[in-house]
Amino acid sequence: DAGVTQTPRHEVAEKGQTIILKCEPVSGHNDLFWYRQTKIQGLELLSYFRSKSLMEDGGAFKDRFKAEMLNSSFSTLKIQPTEPKDSAVYLCAGGDQNTLYFGAGTRLSVL
Amino acid sequence: QQQVRQSPQSLTVWEGETAILNCSYENSAFDYFPWYQQFPGEGPALLISILSVSDKKEDGRFTIFFNKREKKLSLHIADSQPGDSATYFCAASRTGGYKVVFGSGTRLLVSP
């Protein structure tokens, strides 16, 4: 079991850039989540997919954040354009019976 | 109504002591309460969980005590080890649902 794989582990972007974060979930999990983690806000849900269909697109994050699930084994999170306040750790998680299996995350720094 | 609160924000205990982490919630519809453990540089990982039909769940040195009437639960870590030093998140959801509400976490440091 390779677990959930996220790439890159670290990303540095300039304000206004477009960045794409990648996630390879564990095979067999029907649910896929993108979370943002910061010290102040904690864990915030960005997007949720069930069986590759987008079920929730994160409300306040809709305008510059777009998650896609191209197939059952690959998902991306695009942030366009990036802003300094987007600096955070972005976590992808597969879901199975109410349990979340998180990747190690991508630490994004926006200058 | 969706909030999950944790206290304390940080906790330091000596090796061998019992660490007690507290959690409360507001939404009485929540019936599943997992605790996640997160080490620096890693994502959170499920540590132990409890359903609201139970008032206690044990797994080795980790025990959840659950009080449905007061909407409170706590995680007890017996015989704490330095390797237990991590951030612990209390979470709540409804079984069959997908939304998991996380608390803000308790950062535990176990000193040798």
Tab-separated table of C-alpha atoms in Angstrom:
chain	number	residue	atom	x	y	z
A	1	ASP	CA	0.000	0.000	0.000
A	2	ALA	CA	1.790	3.101	-1.258
A	3	GLY	CA	-0.629	5.468	0.453
A	4	VAL	CA	-1.804	8.790	-0.948
A	5	THR	CA	0.939	10.476	-2.980
A	6	GLN	CA	1.088	14.241	-3.355
A	7	THR	CA	3.471	16.169	-5.570
A	8	PRO	CA	5.320	18.398	-5.333
A	9	ARG	CA	6.104	18.366	-1.610
A	10	HIS	CA	7.070	22.034	-1.720
A	11	GLU	CA	6.101	24.764	-4.142
A	12	VAL	CA	7.163	28.393	-4.253
A	13	ALA	CA	5.145	30.727	-6.445
A	14	GLU	CA	5.100	34.418	-7.193
A	15	LYS	CA	1.872	36.322	-6.685
A	16	GLY	CA	-0.356	35.961	-9.736
A	17	GLN	CA	1.116	32.676	-10.935
A	18	THR	CA	-0.892	29.561	-11.701
A	19	ILE	CA	0.093	26.460	-9.800
A	20	ILE	CA	-1.151	22.891	-10.058
A	21	LEU	CA	-0.903	20.442	-7.191
A	22	LYS	CA	-1.211	16.730	-7.840
A	23	CYS	CA	-2.640	13.825	-5.881
A	24	GLU	CA	-2.673	10.081	-6.470
A	25	PRO	CA	-5.164	8.494	-4.079
A	26	VAL	CA	-5.169	4.912	-2.878
A	27	SER	CA	-6.916	2.576	-5.259
A	28	GLY	CA	-10.394	1.598	-4.124
A	29	HIS	CA	-11.341	4.762	-2.248
A	30	ASN	CA	-14.488	6.263	-3.729
A	31	ASP	CA	-14.130	9.613	-1.983
A	32	LEU	CA	-11.395	12.182	-2.538
A	33	PHE	CA	-10.933	15.376	-0.566
A	34	TRP	CA	-8.725	18.453	-0.835
A	35	TYR	CA	-8.055	20.348	2.388
A	36	ARG	CA	-6.059	23.419	3.193
A	37	GLN	CA	-4.220	23.519	6.514
A	38	THR	CA	-3.008	26.680	8.223
A	39	LYS	CA	-2.128	27.407	11.842
A	40	ILE	CA	-4.881	30.008	12.110
A	41	GLN	CA	-7.767	28.373	10.237
A	42	GLY	CA	-6.845	24.735	10.802
A	43	LEU	CA	-8.177	22.201	8.295
A	44	GLU	CA	-10.541	23.700	5.708
A	45	LEU	CA	-12.362	21.628	3.102
A	46	LEU	CA	-11.699	22.837	-0.446
A	47	SER	CA	-13.286	20.131	-2.607
A	48	TYR	CA	-14.928	16.754	-2.358
A	49	PHE	CA	-15.364	14.094	-5.053
A	50	ARG	CA	-17.392	10.931	-4.838
A	51	SER	CA	-16.719	8.365	-7.556
A	52	LYS	CA	-14.976	11.107	-9.579
A	53	SER	CA	-17.997	13.441	-9.459
A	54	LEU	CA	-17.523	16.825	-7.819
A	55	MET	CA	-19.871	16.970	-4.836
A	56	GLU	CA	-18.587	20.103	-3.118
A	57	ASP	CA	-16.366	22.833	-4.443
A	58	GLY	CA	-15.597	24.631	-1.218
A	59	GLY	CA	-17.827	27.678	-1.249
A	60	ALA	CA	-15.530	30.583	-0.504
A	61	PHE	CA	-12.675	28.922	-2.372
A	62	LYS	CA	-14.562	28.646	-5.648
A	63	ASP	CA	-13.242	31.681	-7.459
A	64	ARG	CA	-9.543	30.873	-7.682
A	65	PHE	CA	-9.420	27.205	-6.703
A	66	LYS	CA	-10.378	24.426	-9.070
A	67	ALA	CA	-10.072	20.737	-8.302
A	68	GLU	CA	-10.428	18.083	-10.953
A	69	MET	CA	-10.447	14.322	-10.867
A	70	LEU	CA	-9.293	13.139	-14.252
A	71	ASN	CA	-9.606	9.475	-13.344
A	72	SER	CA	-9.995	7.403	-10.209
A	73	SER	CA	-6.256	7.476	-9.588
A	74	PHE	CA	-5.353	11.111	-10.229
A	75	SER	CA	-6.592	14.495	-9.070
A	76	THR	CA	-5.306	18.037	-9.425
A	77	LEU	CA	-5.896	21.282	-7.575
A	78	LYS	CA	-5.289	24.427	-9.594
A	79	ILE	CA	-4.897	27.797	-7.907
A	80	GLN	CA	-5.153	30.702	-10.335
A	81	PRO	CA	-4.004	33.362	-9.715
A	82	THR	CA	-2.110	32.733	-6.508
A	83	GLU	CA	-2.073	35.261	-3.687
A	84	PRO	CA	0.225	35.448	-0.647
A	85	LYS	CA	-2.714	34.451	1.604
A	86	ASP	CA	-2.777	31.091	-0.205
A	87	SER	CA	0.443	30.105	1.569
A	88	ALA	CA	-0.482	26.918	3.408
A	89	VAL	CA	-0.195	23.143	3.344
A	90	TYR	CA	-2.576	21.533	0.876
A	91	LEU	CA	-3.656	18.027	1.799
A	92	CYS	CA	-5.313	15.420	-0.353
A	93	ALA	CA	-7.178	12.559	1.297
A	94	GLY	CA	-8.947	9.449	0.138
A	95	GLY	CA	-12.032	8.432	2.039
A	96	ASP	CA	-13.385	5.071	3.025
A	97	GLN	CA	-16.284	4.546	5.441
A	98	ASN	CA	-15.872	7.896	7.163
A	99	THR	CA	-12.110	7.452	7.537
A	100	LEU	CA	-9.775	9.843	5.747
A	101	TYR	CA	-6.354	8.743	4.486
A	102	PHE	CA	-4.203	11.800	4.011
A	103	GLY	CA	-1.177	12.357	1.868
A	104	ALA	CA	1.853	14.174	3.268
A	105	GLY	CA	0.713	17.417	1.673
A	106	THR	CA	2.196	20.133	-0.499
A	107	ARG	CA	3.615	23.161	1.305
A	108	LEU	CA	2.881	26.208	-0.853
A	109	SER	CA	4.624	29.536	-0.332
A	110	VAL	CA	3.377	32.502	-2.357
A	111	LEU	CA	5.722	35.473	-2.416
B	1	GLN	CA	-23.544	24.336	15.068
B	2	GLN	CA	-20.735	22.787	13.094
B	3	GLN	CA	-17.927	23.603	15.478
B	4	VAL	CA	-15.641	21.181	17.191
B	5	ARG	CA	-13.555	22.676	19.963
B	6	GLN	CA	-10.393	21.295	21.462
B	7	SER	CA	-8.454	22.130	24.585
B	8	PRO	CA	-5.810	22.723	25.556
B	9	GLN	CA	-4.116	24.212	22.526
B	10	SER	CA	-0.836	22.732	23.694
B	11	LEU	CA	0.103	20.286	26.417
B	12	THR	CA	3.393	19.127	27.865
B	13	VAL	CA	3.636	15.973	29.969
B	14	TRP	CA	6.504	13.897	31.298
B	15	GLU	CA	7.253	10.503	29.877
B	16	GLY	CA	5.096	7.913	31.640
B	17	GLU	CA	2.296	10.313	32.572
B	18	THR	CA	-1.237	10.235	31.187
B	19	ALA	CA	-2.011	12.999	28.709
B	20	ILE	CA	-5.645	14.129	28.543
B	21	LEU	CA	-6.899	15.938	25.467
B	22	ASN	CA	-10.379	17.416	25.477
B	23	CYS	CA	-12.944	17.935	22.757
B	24	SER	CA	-16.514	19.214	22.565
B	25	TYR	CA	-19.010	19.582	19.763
B	26	GLU	CA	-22.271	21.374	19.115
B	27	ASN	CA	-24.168	19.408	16.489
B	28	SER	CA	-26.103	16.574	18.126
B	29	ALA	CA	-26.437	14.916	14.704
B	30	PHE	CA	-22.758	13.943	14.797
B	31	ASP	CA	-22.374	10.283	15.673
B	32	TYR	CA	-18.836	9.389	14.649
B	33	PHE	CA	-15.778	10.873	16.333
B	34	PRO	CA	-12.306	10.041	15.023
B	35	TRP	CA	-9.061	11.319	16.467
B	36	TYR	CA	-6.247	11.980	14.039
B	37	GLN	CA	-2.552	12.186	14.898
B	38	GLN	CA	-0.240	14.376	12.851
B	39	PHE	CA	3.558	14.462	12.940
B	40	PRO	CA	5.483	17.376	11.393
B	41	GLY	CA	5.812	17.026	7.635
B	42	GLU	CA	3.100	14.390	7.423
B	43	GLY	CA	-0.635	14.358	6.902
B	44	PRO	CA	-3.005	13.471	9.742
B	45	ALA	CA	-3.551	9.745	10.294
B	46	LEU	CA	-6.461	8.063	12.034
B	47	LEU	CA	-5.490	7.059	15.552
B	48	ILE	CA	-8.703	5.862	17.155
B	49	SER	CA	-12.405	6.517	16.748
B	50	ILE	CA	-15.693	6.078	18.574
B	51	LEU	CA	-19.356	5.921	17.670
B	52	SER	CA	-21.857	7.807	19.776
B	53	VAL	CA	-23.515	4.570	20.923
B	54	SER	CA	-20.414	3.844	23.017
B	55	ASP	CA	-19.040	5.720	25.984
B	56	LYS	CA	-15.525	4.305	25.869
B	57	LYS	CA	-13.127	2.949	23.303
B	58	GLU	CA	-9.683	1.550	24.052
B	59	ASP	CA	-6.795	0.740	21.758
B	60	GLY	CA	-3.617	-0.027	23.594
B	61	ARG	CA	-2.498	3.095	25.456
B	62	PHE	CA	-5.157	5.256	23.793
B	63	THR	CA	-8.660	5.576	25.239
B	64	ILE	CA	-11.582	7.755	24.195
B	65	PHE	CA	-14.156	8.674	26.836
B	66	PHE	CA	-17.424	9.933	25.372
B	67	ASN	CA	-20.259	11.802	27.077
B	68	LYS	CA	-23.168	12.175	24.686
B	69	ARG	CA	-25.339	14.173	27.071
B	70	GLU	CA	-22.687	16.831	27.523
B	71	LYS	CA	-21.387	16.572	23.937
B	72	LYS	CA	-17.874	16.080	25.202
B	73	LEU	CA	-15.157	13.563	24.657
B	74	SER	CA	-11.574	13.156	25.673
B	75	LEU	CA	-8.553	11.232	24.505
B	76	HIS	CA	-6.378	9.727	27.213
B	77	ILE	CA	-2.864	8.647	26.335
B	78	ALA	CA	-1.534	6.432	29.099
B	79	ASP	CA	2.191	5.960	29.764
B	80	SER	CA	3.010	8.768	27.318
B	81	GLN	CA	6.146	8.284	25.238
B	82	PRO	CA	8.309	10.893	23.470
B	83	GLY	CA	7.183	9.300	20.192
B	84	ASP	CA	3.628	10.400	21.017
B	85	SER	CA	4.690	14.035	20.580
B	86	ALA	CA	2.434	15.221	17.771
B	87	THR	CA	-0.662	17.286	17.067
B	88	TYR	CA	-3.954	15.555	17.788
B	89	PHE	CA	-7.152	16.506	15.994
B	90	CYS	CA	-10.593	15.651	17.259
B	91	ALA	CA	-13.142	15.374	14.450
B	92	ALA	CA	-16.839	14.737	14.082
B	93	SER	CA	-19.120	13.551	11.331
B	94	ARG	CA	-22.306	11.681	10.616
B	95	THR	CA	-21.939	8.060	9.585
B	96	GLY	CA	-22.801	7.779	5.915
B	97	GLY	CA	-22.084	11.455	5.395
B	98	TYR	CA	-18.874	12.908	4.051
B	99	LYS	CA	-18.361	16.163	5.884
B	100	VAL	CA	-15.796	15.847	8.622
B	101	VAL	CA	-15.497	18.787	10.982
B	102	PHE	CA	-12.070	19.098	12.558
B	103	GLY	CA	-11.085	20.789	15.765
B	104	SER	CA	-8.124	23.125	15.808
B	105	GLY	CA	-5.824	20.531	17.338
B	106	THR	CA	-3.850	19.971	20.526
B	107	ARG	CA	-0.097	19.998	20.254
B	108	LEU	CA	1.314	17.401	22.648
B	109	LEU	CA	4.927	17.341	23.774
B	110	VAL	CA	6.132	14.419	25.853
B	111	SER	CA	9.373	15.210	27.657
B	112	PRO	CA	11.751	12.363	28.501
